[in-house]
Amino acid sequence: MVGEKVVDSGLALEFLRNQIARNRGLLRGITDAALSFGVTAQSDGLTEWHTIYIGQEEVRLESGAVPVTFSSPMAVIFTTDEALSEISSGRPHQDISAEGDKDLLSKIARCFSAPQSWLDVRSSG
Amino acid sequence: MKLGNLRNIVLDLVDVSTRTGSIAPVEGSERKALLEDLEKAFTDGSVELAVHHLSVRAKTEFAKQTISNLTLSAIQAAGIEPKVAREAWKSTVTTLAKNAEPKLNTSLRTSPARDAFRGIRLPMDQETRIQLRRLSAQNARLSSTLKIARESKDPVKALDKLLSQVEVNKLPDYAISQIVHGFIQASAWNKALQILEAAPAEYREYRIPRRLKAIALTQLGDAESALVVLKHLNADGHTGNFLSGLSSKCHIMQYDQARGARPEDADLALERAIDTAKEAFRTDAGEIYPAVCIPGYLMMQGDAGSKNEALRFSNTVLTLAKHNIARTPTDYWSHSAALSMGLIQGDKELVEHHLDKIDCTDFESFMVQSTLGNLTRIRDAHLKRNENTELYDHAIEKLSEFSRPNRSAFSVLGDDPRTNRVLASTYRYSARASRRLGGNYHLDGIAHDIRFTPSDFYYFTRVIKAHKLDKIEDPLKVSEAIDEIIREQFDTSKLEDLQSPAHKRFDSLMPKISKYMGATRRNSQTNVSADWIHKMADCRQHAPIKMVF
């Protein structure tokens, strides 16, 4: 059991990216999209921005928010490092909200249904 | 993105995988390469790729499964149990999808008063928090857009695309400034001017945008409008040798426009150019620009008195140029100034010497064009009076041949090729992305981050020479000498006792200085020379400064 371990924000976001990448096929109708995360540190109140870009060929995680000029479906998620850690440890947290494309978010939610192991794709290939 | 502790855990997997026989033993350069691959995979944020680097070395399916299991254990140890996390995230994202606000809609242009509250944490109601989050998102998105645009192959096109989606007068000041500078760096002066004129009134009243507007107008050849801006800046108390120099340049542009058809207007413009350049020199007699223009302008006037004054003044400029060259041997502007003074004085040897030296500087074509424009103007004035222009012709011809596309700004910094190689790999152009050493502000300490720029390099090179450290051959003796110099500079013997009045004063003064300087936990960068010059350092700064030496 995981217990009270604090999950690094980078690892939590990588987990999300990996789940979306693994289940890219479930995002039918989406050729290009972005999911930006504004993660506020509980320690000093500073917010760091990261974006998961969902393309046809790859799902990648990059530093920075999605540009203003990005015209495909997108959503922005506001949260804290503590909330990212809690959710990734299986403890849903209140301090998370979103703005943007509801359809994109509901499709992304489907990516967390599939039961594969996180490490199957490349390690077995 | 760094993946924190997981990175260290999985790096250990190399050893565990080897010991369990899952992969063949890796030693020496092969092991180093594998560790580097793993490091890069984690820096790029890909656990999958890291596992892949290991599993491709596995000989059997069982070994691959072992690596996968070990990695999974590491991930679980880092706090994620995938099945549990998946369910929690599914529930969270489903809730977000139901409740998401459809559209960000917050004005980006905030009150300047907000800056006064930066870094102060206040309890806020939910609505205020949401507004601040939206503002943060919009600013982050804008910053990303600006960064991508300015780094793109065609920054003008990318900035134009951004401008098609925003209203300039609703952008925050930093964004307007970045757009203006983006256009200026691409020499799109007309676009920079358009933005400066479309910016909100309060932005247009700041000193720097007004200066930039004057520069843009000058670059676009509108000397008359530029002079109006400069006159208003002057009336508001914004003076200085740069602004006077720019005025002088505008007058000489008017001279160029008038000299064919309106000789009286040309003479008047030339006189004003000389007056404003002299005014600039009086403001800061140590600055070579625009003093460098004065002898040439006086020569253009052509009467005996002016010529004598030109010769006298050229000695002053030459002294300044030589002083600058001693400090920065490969500075283009100093050599071009010395070259110009050689021409004024008719000193062929001096002219040849600096033409040779210019070839070793890191000039860009616009710099040479600027010098050529000035020399051609003076040469033409001599020609008009049927005077000998042989030396000018020679210098102009040779300068015209210089062409250096794609040269690194720091490719030639000194005579020692080894130094140049080190500098070329250490610094970025103009120190826009200078390297820094981390302090401990982020841990609530008082040791700030230390920035090290080319200016620091030159400064400490002089310190080394002043203390003759470059004459000592034994490395250990150099190390001892550096320690002594640093301790003497910072007077650290008085700070050894943590309870001493000197140390208490130091501990109380440093946070006050950082507060005054606006240092934050995220950004406390200060040039390494600043510590040295202000003598404000203790053992915490000793090591970084020694590294600089």
XYZ file of C-alpha atoms in Angstrom:
674
model
C 0.000 0.000 0.000
C 1.242 3.468 -0.828
C 0.419 5.074 2.497
C 1.139 8.771 3.046
C 4.020 9.064 0.590
C 4.215 12.457 -1.147
C 4.162 12.130 -4.931
C 6.455 14.405 -6.865
C 4.450 16.724 -9.188
C 6.594 15.717 -12.149
C 5.849 12.064 -11.520
C 2.122 12.741 -11.132
C 2.030 14.599 -14.457
C 4.075 11.880 -16.120
C 1.528 9.359 -14.833
C -1.264 11.387 -16.449
C 0.643 11.740 -19.710
C 1.355 8.037 -19.767
C -2.281 7.084 -19.191
C -3.455 9.401 -21.953
C -0.738 8.158 -24.322
C -1.543 4.531 -23.585
C -5.240 5.085 -24.266
C -4.855 7.593 -27.095
C -7.280 5.478 -29.160
C -10.105 6.335 -26.775
C -9.860 10.038 -27.678
C -11.847 9.576 -30.857
C -12.295 12.691 -32.976
C -9.419 14.501 -31.283
C -6.487 15.113 -33.597
C -4.803 17.875 -31.644
C -5.492 19.054 -28.096
C -3.789 20.405 -24.998
C -4.230 20.081 -21.270
C -2.445 22.777 -19.249
C -1.724 22.438 -15.530
C -1.088 25.405 -13.268
C 0.466 23.773 -10.208
C 0.809 26.044 -7.174
C 3.429 25.031 -4.628
C 2.081 24.929 -1.081
C 5.471 25.996 0.252
C 5.843 29.367 -1.431
C 2.666 29.968 -3.447
C 4.495 30.018 -6.766
C 2.702 28.495 -9.743
C 4.482 26.362 -12.319
C 2.907 25.590 -15.662
C 3.085 22.381 -17.636
C 1.130 21.200 -20.647
C 0.272 17.766 -21.995
C -0.008 18.058 -25.778
C -2.105 15.346 -27.396
C -1.096 14.926 -31.023
C -1.821 12.294 -33.653
C 1.508 10.543 -33.178
C 2.503 11.314 -29.620
C 1.390 12.631 -26.269
C 4.104 14.797 -24.772
C 4.594 16.768 -21.593
C 6.217 20.197 -21.860
C 7.004 23.049 -19.496
C 4.929 26.213 -19.842
C 1.255 26.926 -20.440
C -0.473 26.368 -23.744
C 0.110 29.378 -26.045
C -2.630 31.897 -26.754
C -2.293 31.040 -30.429
C -3.199 27.361 -29.859
C -6.517 26.972 -31.643
C -7.385 23.283 -31.023
C -9.479 22.007 -28.088
C -7.866 22.727 -24.746
C -8.498 22.852 -21.030
C -6.671 24.479 -18.150
C -6.498 22.726 -14.791
C -5.677 24.753 -11.683
C -4.339 22.770 -8.786
C -1.640 22.490 -6.148
C 1.315 20.177 -5.739
C -0.399 18.765 -2.673
C -3.590 17.985 -4.636
C -1.590 16.334 -7.442
C 0.129 14.166 -4.859
C -3.071 13.282 -3.027
C -4.982 12.320 -6.166
C -2.050 10.273 -7.488
C -1.964 8.442 -4.172
C -5.655 7.586 -4.496
C -7.054 10.303 -2.236
C -9.300 12.689 -4.231
C -8.704 16.319 -3.332
C -10.966 19.377 -3.490
C -8.352 21.906 -4.562
C -8.596 21.324 -8.284
C -10.685 23.122 -10.865
C -10.780 23.384 -14.630
C -11.787 25.681 -17.433
C -12.049 24.922 -21.102
C -13.386 22.153 -23.333
C -15.744 19.849 -21.375
C -15.859 17.299 -24.191
C -12.067 16.993 -24.146
C -12.034 16.502 -20.384
C -14.744 13.838 -20.453
C -12.865 11.940 -23.172
C -9.650 12.189 -21.168
C -11.490 10.734 -18.154
C -12.054 7.569 -20.202
C -8.298 7.080 -20.468
C -8.204 6.107 -16.799
C -10.599 3.167 -17.211
C -8.308 0.752 -19.023
C -6.622 -1.705 -16.672
C -3.143 -1.994 -18.276
C 0.004 -1.765 -16.252
C 1.810 1.527 -16.574
C 4.975 -0.026 -17.876
C 3.713 -2.540 -20.413
C 4.216 -0.778 -23.726
C 7.938 -0.342 -24.079
C 9.276 -2.742 -21.499
C 7.680 -5.676 -23.239
C 8.353 -4.404 -26.743
C 10.796 18.151 -16.071
C 12.618 16.426 -13.242
C 11.072 13.367 -11.730
C 12.694 13.798 -8.347
C 13.415 10.767 -6.198
C 12.201 8.308 -8.799
C 15.182 9.212 -10.929
C 17.605 8.187 -8.190
C 15.706 5.000 -7.471
C 15.701 3.895 -11.088
C 19.356 4.800 -11.539
C 19.977 2.261 -8.775
C 18.166 -0.242 -10.961
C 21.253 -0.433 -13.160
C 23.128 -1.979 -10.248
C 20.246 -4.152 -9.103
C 19.518 -5.364 -12.646
C 23.173 -6.248 -13.086
C 23.404 -8.065 -9.744
C 20.227 -10.041 -10.425
C 21.615 -10.994 -13.812
C 18.730 -9.320 -15.635
C 21.209 -7.437 -17.787
C 24.830 -8.125 -18.654
C 27.415 -6.262 -16.546
C 28.093 -2.770 -17.872
C 31.379 -1.047 -17.108
C 33.381 2.044 -18.044
C 32.165 4.206 -20.897
C 29.259 1.852 -21.624
C 27.970 2.247 -18.056
C 28.460 5.998 -18.271
C 26.482 6.128 -21.528
C 23.663 4.037 -20.017
C 23.480 6.295 -16.960
C 23.406 9.333 -19.224
C 20.578 7.805 -21.260
C 18.605 7.122 -18.093
C 19.327 10.614 -16.766
C 18.133 12.172 -20.013
C 14.989 10.024 -20.073
C 14.068 11.248 -16.607
C 14.969 14.846 -17.393
C 12.682 14.592 -20.424
C 9.999 13.220 -18.150
C 9.716 9.713 -19.573
C 9.726 6.770 -17.186
C 8.806 4.528 -20.119
C 11.946 5.453 -22.026
C 14.129 4.843 -18.977
C 12.651 1.374 -18.563
C 13.132 0.796 -22.284
C 16.861 1.644 -22.021
C 17.223 -1.081 -19.426
C 14.877 -3.688 -20.864
C 16.481 -3.704 -24.338
C 19.559 -5.046 -22.568
C 17.590 -7.876 -20.980
C 18.244 -11.281 -22.474
C 15.022 -13.051 -21.521
C 11.349 -12.250 -21.054
C 11.804 -13.101 -17.387
C 14.609 -10.511 -17.122
C 12.413 -7.886 -18.838
C 9.614 -8.654 -16.433
C 12.038 -8.355 -13.515
C 13.117 -4.880 -14.658
C 9.496 -3.891 -15.141
C 8.630 -5.150 -11.661
C 11.600 -3.387 -10.107
C 10.624 -0.131 -11.800
C 7.035 -0.558 -10.719
C 8.263 -1.071 -7.165
C 10.296 2.114 -7.493
C 7.236 3.997 -8.756
C 5.165 2.644 -5.885
C 7.945 3.618 -3.492
C 7.758 7.112 -5.001
C 4.069 7.259 -4.089
C 2.020 5.957 -7.020
C 0.178 2.662 -7.072
C -1.089 2.760 -10.686
C -4.426 0.980 -10.141
C -5.389 3.188 -7.177
C -4.119 6.336 -8.892
C -6.042 5.545 -12.093
C -9.314 5.271 -10.223
C -8.704 8.504 -8.295
C -7.800 10.401 -11.454
C -10.780 8.985 -13.349
C -13.117 10.252 -10.660
C -11.331 13.634 -10.505
C -11.270 14.278 -14.268
C -14.912 13.167 -14.605
C -15.881 15.722 -11.951
C -13.771 18.393 -13.660
C -15.492 17.645 -16.988
C -18.891 18.189 -15.397
C -17.978 21.408 -13.596
C -15.488 23.039 -15.951
C -16.026 26.702 -16.679
C -16.215 27.033 -20.440
C -14.068 30.098 -21.038
C -11.281 32.071 -19.440
C -12.368 35.670 -19.338
C -10.193 37.968 -17.264
C -8.586 41.229 -18.283
C -4.860 40.759 -18.587
C -4.017 44.338 -17.839
C -3.889 44.635 -14.065
C -3.385 47.661 -11.900
C 0.265 48.659 -11.389
C -0.609 48.766 -7.669
C -0.617 44.959 -7.765
C 3.156 45.019 -8.025
C 3.362 46.601 -4.600
C 1.769 43.477 -3.116
C 3.995 40.994 -4.899
C 5.214 38.293 -2.528
C 2.752 39.211 0.216
C 0.328 36.384 1.034
C -3.151 37.348 2.103
C -6.129 35.176 2.977
C -8.455 35.367 -0.024
C -12.066 34.417 -0.629
C -12.860 31.738 -3.204
C -13.874 34.173 -5.941
C -10.665 36.182 -5.614
C -8.636 32.990 -5.749
C -10.410 31.931 -8.927
C -9.806 35.341 -10.502
C -6.115 35.189 -9.603
C -5.846 31.673 -10.997
C -7.438 32.818 -14.241
C -5.092 35.771 -14.410
C -2.152 33.478 -13.712
C -3.313 31.149 -16.511
C -3.679 33.958 -19.015
C -0.299 35.412 -18.138
C 1.322 31.972 -18.328
C -0.280 31.365 -21.720
C 0.859 34.761 -22.929
C 4.404 34.130 -21.665
C 4.498 30.757 -23.446
C 3.282 32.366 -26.652
C 5.888 35.127 -26.454
C 8.690 32.676 -25.705
C 7.740 30.413 -28.612
C 7.283 33.391 -30.942
C 10.608 35.001 -30.096
C 12.488 31.718 -30.443
C 10.824 30.768 -33.713
C 12.553 30.914 -37.090
C 10.364 33.810 -38.138
C 9.666 35.825 -34.963
C 7.985 38.644 -36.882
C 5.408 36.275 -38.381
C 4.855 34.557 -35.011
C 4.432 37.877 -33.193
C 2.042 39.064 -35.902
C -0.027 35.913 -35.347
C -0.158 36.651 -31.620
C -1.141 40.264 -32.296
C -3.992 39.091 -34.500
C -5.521 37.439 -31.428
C -4.994 40.063 -28.733
C -5.521 43.780 -28.306
C -2.261 45.582 -27.620
C -3.835 48.108 -25.284
C -5.116 45.282 -23.076
C -1.778 43.503 -22.746
C 0.352 43.772 -19.610
C 3.454 45.943 -19.823
C 5.949 43.058 -19.855
C 4.187 41.532 -22.873
C 4.205 44.811 -24.790
C 7.911 45.250 -24.015
C 8.699 41.714 -25.163
C 6.790 42.195 -28.401
C 8.573 45.499 -29.060
C 11.975 43.954 -28.351
C 11.076 40.923 -30.487
C 10.427 43.202 -33.437
C 13.541 45.269 -32.729
C 15.734 42.164 -32.619
C 14.356 41.246 -36.026
C 14.998 44.857 -37.188
C 11.255 45.265 -37.842
C 11.394 48.870 -36.663
C 8.117 49.879 -38.274
C 6.258 47.127 -36.418
C 7.993 48.025 -33.150
C 6.889 51.622 -33.678
C 3.295 50.544 -34.377
C 3.175 48.642 -31.066
C 4.711 51.541 -29.140
C 2.047 53.833 -30.547
C -0.817 51.387 -29.904
C 0.188 50.708 -26.292
C -1.897 52.105 -23.421
C -1.269 55.740 -22.500
C 0.430 54.926 -19.194
C 2.869 52.571 -20.949
C 3.659 55.178 -23.587
C 4.627 57.619 -20.826
C 7.365 55.381 -19.404
C 10.889 56.516 -20.170
C 12.135 53.347 -21.878
C 9.265 53.066 -24.409
C 9.794 56.746 -25.245
C 13.502 56.119 -25.787
C 12.673 53.105 -27.947
C 10.263 55.202 -29.964
C 12.978 57.788 -30.607
C 15.359 55.007 -31.683
C 12.718 53.420 -33.932
C 11.941 56.752 -35.593
C 15.667 57.337 -36.126
C 16.068 53.885 -37.646
C 13.127 54.589 -39.943
C 14.745 57.835 -41.077
C 12.211 60.159 -39.471
C 14.725 62.446 -37.769
C 12.239 65.245 -37.297
C 9.740 63.134 -35.299
C 12.558 61.505 -33.332
C 13.842 64.938 -32.320
C 10.356 65.859 -31.059
C 10.308 62.751 -28.823
C 13.844 63.488 -27.610
C 12.946 67.110 -26.891
C 10.005 65.998 -24.709
C 12.178 63.455 -22.900
C 14.688 66.178 -22.210
C 11.962 68.529 -20.953
C 10.839 65.800 -18.525
C 14.335 65.568 -17.110
C 15.411 62.436 -18.971
C 18.894 63.351 -20.088
C 22.115 61.515 -20.653
C 24.795 60.985 -23.187
C 22.827 58.349 -25.075
C 19.857 60.658 -25.666
C 22.135 63.550 -26.637
C 23.986 61.158 -28.923
C 20.735 60.144 -30.545
C 19.845 63.824 -31.050
C 23.224 64.334 -32.670
C 22.535 61.403 -34.989
C 19.155 62.897 -35.944
C 20.798 66.217 -36.795
C 23.379 64.497 -38.957
C 20.523 62.684 -40.733
C 19.027 66.106 -41.418
C 22.452 67.197 -42.675
C 22.493 64.245 -45.083
C 19.020 65.138 -46.341
C 19.875 68.801 -46.860
C 23.496 68.819 -48.026
C 22.764 68.608 -51.757
C 19.923 71.037 -52.266
C 19.893 73.172 -49.110
C 23.484 73.919 -48.056
C 22.466 76.479 -45.407
C 20.137 73.962 -43.724
C 22.919 71.390 -43.927
C 25.393 73.720 -42.209
C 22.876 74.438 -39.450
C 22.157 70.719 -38.951
C 25.880 69.978 -38.796
C 26.387 72.674 -36.200
C 23.557 71.227 -34.097
C 24.985 67.740 -34.470
C 28.312 68.984 -33.118
C 26.655 70.878 -30.258
C 24.552 67.916 -29.121
C 27.484 65.509 -29.413
C 29.582 67.862 -27.292
C 26.725 68.104 -24.804
C 26.700 64.309 -24.590
C 30.445 64.266 -24.032
C 30.117 66.832 -21.240
C 27.434 64.622 -19.627
C 29.766 61.659 -19.525
C 33.316 62.387 -20.579
C 34.268 58.738 -20.128
C 31.956 57.508 -22.865
C 33.352 57.109 -26.339
C 29.953 57.531 -28.035
C 29.016 60.026 -29.378
C 32.368 61.752 -28.706
C 33.786 59.647 -31.535
C 31.631 61.599 -34.015
C 32.818 65.066 -32.981
C 36.232 65.210 -34.734
C 34.683 63.967 -37.988
C 31.860 66.515 -37.858
C 34.393 69.283 -37.163
C 36.442 68.119 -40.146
C 33.283 68.306 -42.256
C 32.903 71.969 -41.294
C 36.284 72.409 -42.912
C 37.478 75.796 -41.647
C 40.920 76.047 -40.060
C 39.564 76.518 -36.533
C 37.331 73.473 -36.775
C 40.128 71.351 -38.228
C 42.437 72.286 -35.356
C 39.728 71.501 -32.836
C 39.110 68.173 -34.603
C 42.784 67.236 -34.255
C 42.830 68.197 -30.569
C 39.634 66.330 -29.831
C 40.793 63.255 -31.732
C 43.597 62.801 -29.170
C 40.994 62.649 -26.382
C 38.889 60.101 -28.262
C 41.959 58.058 -29.136
C 42.937 57.921 -25.453
C 39.438 56.725 -24.548
C 39.531 54.125 -27.312
C 42.931 52.805 -26.231
C 41.711 52.620 -22.634
C 38.705 50.582 -23.741
C 40.854 48.336 -25.919
C 43.152 47.602 -22.967
C 40.089 46.479 -21.017
C 38.273 44.687 -23.856
C 40.782 43.950 -26.620
C 38.232 42.709 -29.133
C 35.597 45.421 -28.849
C 34.654 46.503 -32.357
C 33.524 50.011 -31.458
C 36.794 50.861 -29.701
C 38.870 49.778 -32.689
C 36.602 51.557 -35.149
C 36.897 54.722 -33.016
C 40.691 54.429 -33.010
C 40.608 53.836 -36.771
C 38.471 56.962 -37.283
C 40.867 59.031 -35.176
C 43.791 57.665 -37.183
C 42.064 58.971 -40.308
C 41.429 62.370 -38.729
C 45.121 62.584 -37.814
C 46.264 61.182 -41.191
C 48.224 58.481 -39.344
C 48.554 55.625 -41.835
C 50.224 53.262 -39.360
C 47.432 53.731 -36.818
C 44.807 53.173 -39.520
C 46.436 49.933 -40.702
C 46.848 48.653 -37.150
C 43.174 49.063 -36.279
C 41.941 47.797 -39.635
C 43.845 44.599 -38.840
C 42.441 44.486 -35.314
C 38.861 45.044 -36.487
C 39.206 41.865 -38.495
C 39.665 40.019 -35.174
C 36.681 41.569 -33.419
C 33.256 40.081 -33.307
C 31.469 42.642 -35.403
C 28.149 42.382 -37.122
C 27.462 43.900 -40.493
C 25.327 46.763 -39.147
C 28.290 47.891 -37.039
C 30.567 48.084 -40.071
C 27.814 49.810 -42.058
C 27.557 52.459 -39.349
C 31.312 53.151 -39.447
C 31.301 53.148 -43.243
C 28.477 55.694 -43.294
C 30.401 58.067 -41.030
C 33.704 57.692 -42.883
C 32.050 58.126 -46.282
C 30.356 61.337 -45.112
C 33.689 62.791 -43.946
C 35.454 61.610 -47.099
C 32.801 63.298 -49.254
C 33.285 66.583 -47.377
C 37.035 66.395 -48.071
C 36.363 65.552 -51.715
C 34.085 68.543 -52.068
C 36.990 70.732 -50.988
C 39.367 68.913 -53.383
C 41.421 67.549 -50.492
C 43.365 64.284 -50.507
C 41.129 61.324 -49.574
C 43.542 58.490 -50.338
C 43.680 57.162 -46.775
C 39.881 57.381 -46.385
C 39.399 55.560 -49.704
C 41.729 52.800 -48.558
C 40.000 52.397 -45.160
C 36.523 52.444 -46.718
C 37.531 49.862 -49.307
C 39.044 47.537 -46.719
C 36.158 47.912 -44.259
C 33.688 47.156 -47.051
C 35.318 43.771 -47.534
C 34.572 42.647 -43.993
C 31.693 40.273 -43.886
C 31.081 37.797 -41.096
C 27.791 35.953 -41.281
C 26.973 33.399 -38.568
C 29.783 34.237 -36.194
C 29.242 33.522 -32.534
C 29.275 36.716 -30.499
C 31.941 35.247 -28.228
C 33.965 33.362 -30.773
C 36.859 35.761 -30.480
C 37.365 37.229 -27.059
C 41.080 37.165 -26.665
C 44.295 36.016 -28.178
C 44.241 32.652 -26.431
C 42.206 30.143 -28.461
C 41.742 27.941 -25.342
C 40.054 30.829 -23.508
C 37.867 31.478 -26.508
C 36.780 27.842 -26.619
C 35.882 27.873 -22.922
C 33.973 31.136 -23.240
C 32.156 30.037 -26.360
C 30.813 27.002 -24.527
C 30.121 28.894 -21.306
C 28.251 31.986 -22.311
C 25.325 32.811 -24.469
C 25.172 35.976 -26.539
C 24.930 39.161 -24.483
C 24.563 37.072 -21.339
C 20.819 36.942 -21.927
C 20.913 33.457 -20.493
C 23.836 33.769 -18.179
C 24.916 30.864 -16.048
C 24.375 31.072 -12.340
C 25.240 29.291 -9.163
C 22.399 28.548 -6.810
C 22.360 30.111 -3.381
C 20.048 29.103 -0.563
C 17.225 31.626 -0.789
C 14.821 28.832 -1.625
C 15.730 27.335 1.762
C 15.169 30.661 3.526
C 18.895 31.315 3.620
C 20.688 34.573 2.841
C 23.112 33.370 0.172
C 21.704 34.679 -3.088
C 22.017 33.045 -6.500
C 25.162 34.160 -8.237
C 25.105 35.199 -11.857
C 28.289 35.062 -13.908
C 28.339 37.059 -17.118
C 31.080 38.028 -19.567
C 31.432 41.346 -17.708
C 32.310 39.367 -14.587
C 34.820 37.396 -16.604
C 36.574 40.578 -17.672
C 36.343 42.058 -14.196
C 37.907 39.035 -12.509
C 40.520 38.755 -15.236
C 41.643 42.213 -14.157
C 41.596 41.180 -10.497
C 43.758 38.156 -11.348
C 46.220 40.346 -13.214
C 46.255 42.988 -10.489
C 47.236 40.336 -7.937
C 49.651 38.730 -10.422
C 47.986 35.358 -9.934
C 48.710 34.584 -13.575
C 52.435 34.676 -12.759
C 52.270 31.883 -10.167
C 52.979 28.480 -11.656
C 52.269 26.135 -8.724
C 48.491 25.414 -8.684
C 48.445 24.888 -4.906
C 50.111 28.232 -4.326
C 47.558 29.861 -6.633
C 44.790 28.261 -4.582
C 46.300 29.561 -1.340
C 46.779 33.020 -2.820
C 43.140 33.124 -3.968
C 41.951 32.178 -0.476
C 44.043 34.968 1.008
C 42.773 37.526 -1.500
C 39.132 36.574 -0.893
C 39.539 36.647 2.888
C 41.237 40.010 2.677
C 38.569 41.420 0.350
C 35.694 40.275 2.575
C 37.584 40.695 5.823
C 36.241 37.286 6.817
C 38.490 36.933 9.869
C 36.084 39.310 11.625
C 33.152 37.130 10.585
C 34.561 33.858 11.886
C 32.910 34.398 15.254
C 29.211 33.972 14.512
C 28.334 36.063 17.550
C 30.686 38.922 16.694
C 29.190 42.373 16.060
C 30.557 42.204 12.501
C 28.732 38.941 11.815
C 25.522 40.129 13.444
C 25.644 43.253 11.298
C 26.244 41.115 8.210
C 23.339 38.777 9.036
C 20.948 41.661 9.571
C 22.136 43.688 6.597
C 21.944 40.977 3.929
C 18.174 40.332 4.240
C 17.582 44.097 4.150
C 19.637 44.438 0.988
C 17.753 41.549 -0.603
C 14.443 43.128 0.377
C 15.544 46.419 -1.131
C 16.677 44.630 -4.288
C 13.390 42.733 -4.599
C 15.018 39.305 -4.342
C 12.649 36.341 -4.115
C 13.053 32.678 -3.288
C 12.729 31.988 -7.002
C 15.037 34.689 -8.261
C 17.789 36.202 -6.166
C 20.384 36.538 -8.909
C 23.104 39.097 -8.373
C 26.316 39.429 -10.313
C 29.306 37.824 -8.675
C 31.239 41.093 -9.101
C 28.637 42.873 -6.966
C 29.578 40.804 -3.902
C 33.218 41.464 -4.591
C 32.850 45.196 -5.122
C 30.556 45.757 -2.137
C 32.670 43.459 0.039
C 29.460 41.965 1.378
C 30.151 38.293 1.748
C 31.172 35.658 4.242
C 32.148 32.008 4.007
C 28.970 31.269 2.024
C 30.158 33.370 -0.907
C 33.814 32.344 -0.564
C 33.469 29.078 -2.486
C 31.543 30.437 -5.486
C 33.960 33.336 -5.797
C 36.878 30.945 -5.663
C 35.259 28.979 -8.460
C 35.155 32.161 -10.509
C 38.910 32.569 -10.072
